[in-house]
Amino acid sequence: MKEKIVLLNPPAPTLNMRDMYSSTVSKGLYCWPQVDLLVLSGILSKEFDISIIDANALRLTNDQTMEIIKKAAPYALIFMAGSSSKCNDLGFAYKVKNSFRDMLIIGEGGFLRNNPVQEMQDNVFLDAVLLNFTSDDILGFLKNDTSELNNLAVRKNDVVICGKTKYSTGYFSYPVPRHEQLDFSKYRLSHGRRIPLTSVISSYGCVGKCAFCVSSNIPYIMRDVDNITDELRYVEKLGIREVFFRDVSFGSVKKHALALCQNIIENKIKLGWVCDMRADSIDEERMVSMKRAGCHAIHIGVESANQMILDRYSKNMKIETIEQAFRLAHKHGIKTIGYFIIGIPGESEEDIINTIDFAIKLRCDYASFNFAIPIVGTELRKECLENDWLNSDDGSFDGSFSPVIETGSIPYQRLRELRDIAFRRFYLRPEYIFDRITKLKTVFEAKMLVLEFLNMSKTAVLNIFKRNR
Ligand code: SF4
């Protein structure tokens, strides 16, 4: 009989997205299956009996989750952790170890990956930390073979040993993940077109070197196209209708993107899908092919309207390239979700206003305005620490809520006001609202529009209440 492994997205008071080394708190409307756990479920199912517990999406309490773990009695537990819920995630894993002393406890997530030795020294209950969730090196460790220690940091005789992070040199692949274990009623994207939704990856890492992003440290590797297609066929058979490609930069190698789209079309896979792309990967050929293969929305990291800021933080992107990318996506009927940073060092108030204007000019279908966050392992964090610009240095923050970088040029309170202005100016335009209504294609989209409106109204009232306290 195979030994059991539990893959856990820990319970938390907030709905947290922790996959792909990210860490954000959902503002209520979106929640997707955590792709790291899905990939691991495929890799580990070769040798182990896998159980995925998405306690966070299921809104389980600590006690309920503990009860499920107790019943499963696994040999090892791999848990996700994110910087915005760091204390919560480590705290829960600690409780598990305290209750089940023989269980191997393995952590996975951005801040653990970027500082594994220190984190394992600080958290002595951790038996190992995963450094690359696409690698099957974890199998050796779980079978008590620690002769080769790649892609893992482990504790051996009370000493933490950190192996090398190694990446696949060719296309990577793994057995089909265990999507069927998820409760699909819990997942949706605010700009999704349909449900049920699941997450898949076609690549890992990024071609970009942006100084504020943790993926800039991970080389871009691609997954075998037939292997991706097998997974898409499988999820379609399960009744899934929408896929979120969780790659941080989908389609950066044109040949790979076109081959995947061709496979989807030839196999008559009828899934709708959404992905994240760099603006300089968006061209006519990819848009035509992606649209035909089911893509209906793309997330694009714009960051700033100021070329000097893009250059300073190594975005390696021209403003004209960004404009061209949005034009092309719209031309092919693909929705755009623009991501913008507010309060990155070097920005003036005028720059932020220009960025808000730019979001409107680009005609994004959605815009996400987030405060700059000094993520562990990034150049931006180093710069902030060197200049003493942080109001907190424990790494537990989330750019969706409060600014944490203060350079002296714009006070926190003003940054918050500027973000409120960004939301109001972008979303409360009559032409924007009209555009959204006329573009509705499914009942699900209409429902999400109403929910979004209610959610935004609630946030606006809460903000007024907070300011007047
Ligand atoms: S392009 Fe996007 S994912 Fe890649 S390093 Fe830059 S911000 Fe990160």
Tab-separated table of N, CA and C and ligand atoms in Angstrom, residues 205-217 248-249 278 301 303 314-315 317, ligand 1:
chain	number	residue	atom	x	y	z
A	205	GLY	N	8.787	30.090	-14.006
A	205	GLY	CA	9.802	31.141	-14.047
A	205	GLY	C	9.463	32.199	-15.076
A	206	CYS	N	10.424	33.094	-15.306
A	206	CYS	CA	10.132	34.219	-16.197
A	206	CYS	C	11.359	34.641	-16.995
A	207	VAL	N	11.089	35.200	-18.168
A	207	VAL	CA	12.184	35.753	-18.975
A	207	VAL	C	12.551	37.151	-18.466
A	208	GLY	N	11.664	37.735	-17.657
A	208	GLY	CA	11.877	39.099	-17.159
A	208	GLY	C	12.815	39.136	-15.966
A	209	LYS	N	13.320	40.320	-15.687
A	209	LYS	CA	14.253	40.489	-14.562
A	209	LYS	C	13.817	41.664	-13.688
A	210	CYS	N	12.517	41.867	-13.560
A	210	CYS	CA	12.004	43.024	-12.820
A	210	CYS	C	12.473	42.989	-11.363
A	211	ALA	N	12.984	44.120	-10.900
A	211	ALA	CA	13.635	44.167	-9.590
A	211	ALA	C	12.661	44.035	-8.424
A	212	PHE	N	11.347	44.128	-8.695
A	212	PHE	CA	10.360	44.037	-7.612
A	212	PHE	C	9.685	42.669	-7.577
A	213	CYS	N	10.130	41.744	-8.449
A	213	CYS	CA	9.382	40.495	-8.609
A	213	CYS	C	10.232	39.274	-8.286
A	214	VAL	N	9.652	38.379	-7.529
A	214	VAL	CA	10.370	37.198	-7.079
A	214	VAL	C	10.619	36.215	-8.239
A	215	SER	N	9.804	36.289	-9.283
A	215	SER	CA	10.000	35.374	-10.420
A	215	SER	C	11.211	35.747	-11.261
A	216	SER	N	11.756	36.952	-11.039
A	216	SER	CA	12.932	37.365	-11.812
A	216	SER	C	14.140	36.487	-11.476
A	217	ASN	N	14.073	35.758	-10.346
A	217	ASN	CA	15.189	34.884	-9.945
A	217	ASN	C	15.053	33.478	-10.506
A	248	VAL	N	3.667	32.761	-14.783
A	248	VAL	CA	3.786	34.206	-14.552
A	248	VAL	C	4.019	34.948	-15.860
A	249	SER	N	4.515	34.249	-16.892
A	249	SER	CA	4.620	34.909	-18.203
A	249	SER	C	4.343	33.872	-19.296
A	278	ARG	N	3.702	38.929	-20.524
A	278	ARG	CA	4.456	40.175	-20.669
A	278	ARG	C	3.947	40.876	-21.926
A	301	GLY	N	1.195	42.957	-16.762
A	301	GLY	CA	1.835	43.815	-15.758
A	301	GLY	C	2.342	45.080	-16.425
A	303	GLU	N	2.635	48.151	-14.632
A	303	GLU	CA	3.367	48.739	-13.498
A	303	GLU	C	3.280	50.265	-13.462
A	314	SER	N	14.156	47.655	-14.015
A	314	SER	CA	14.507	46.602	-14.990
A	314	SER	C	13.307	45.890	-15.609
A	315	LYS	N	12.233	46.625	-15.854
A	315	LYS	CA	11.075	46.011	-16.515
A	315	LYS	C	11.435	45.640	-17.955
A	317	MET	N	10.946	47.252	-20.785
A	317	MET	CA	9.722	47.381	-21.586
A	317	MET	C	9.517	48.840	-21.971
B	1	SF4	S1	7.725	40.129	-16.292
B	1	SF4	FE1	6.232	39.866	-14.650
B	1	SF4	S2	6.618	37.831	-13.815
B	1	SF4	FE2	8.392	38.385	-15.052
B	1	SF4	S3	9.874	39.231	-13.614
B	1	SF4	FE3	8.689	40.949	-14.465
B	1	SF4	S4	6.941	41.248	-13.054
B	1	SF4	FE4	7.860	39.225	-12.638
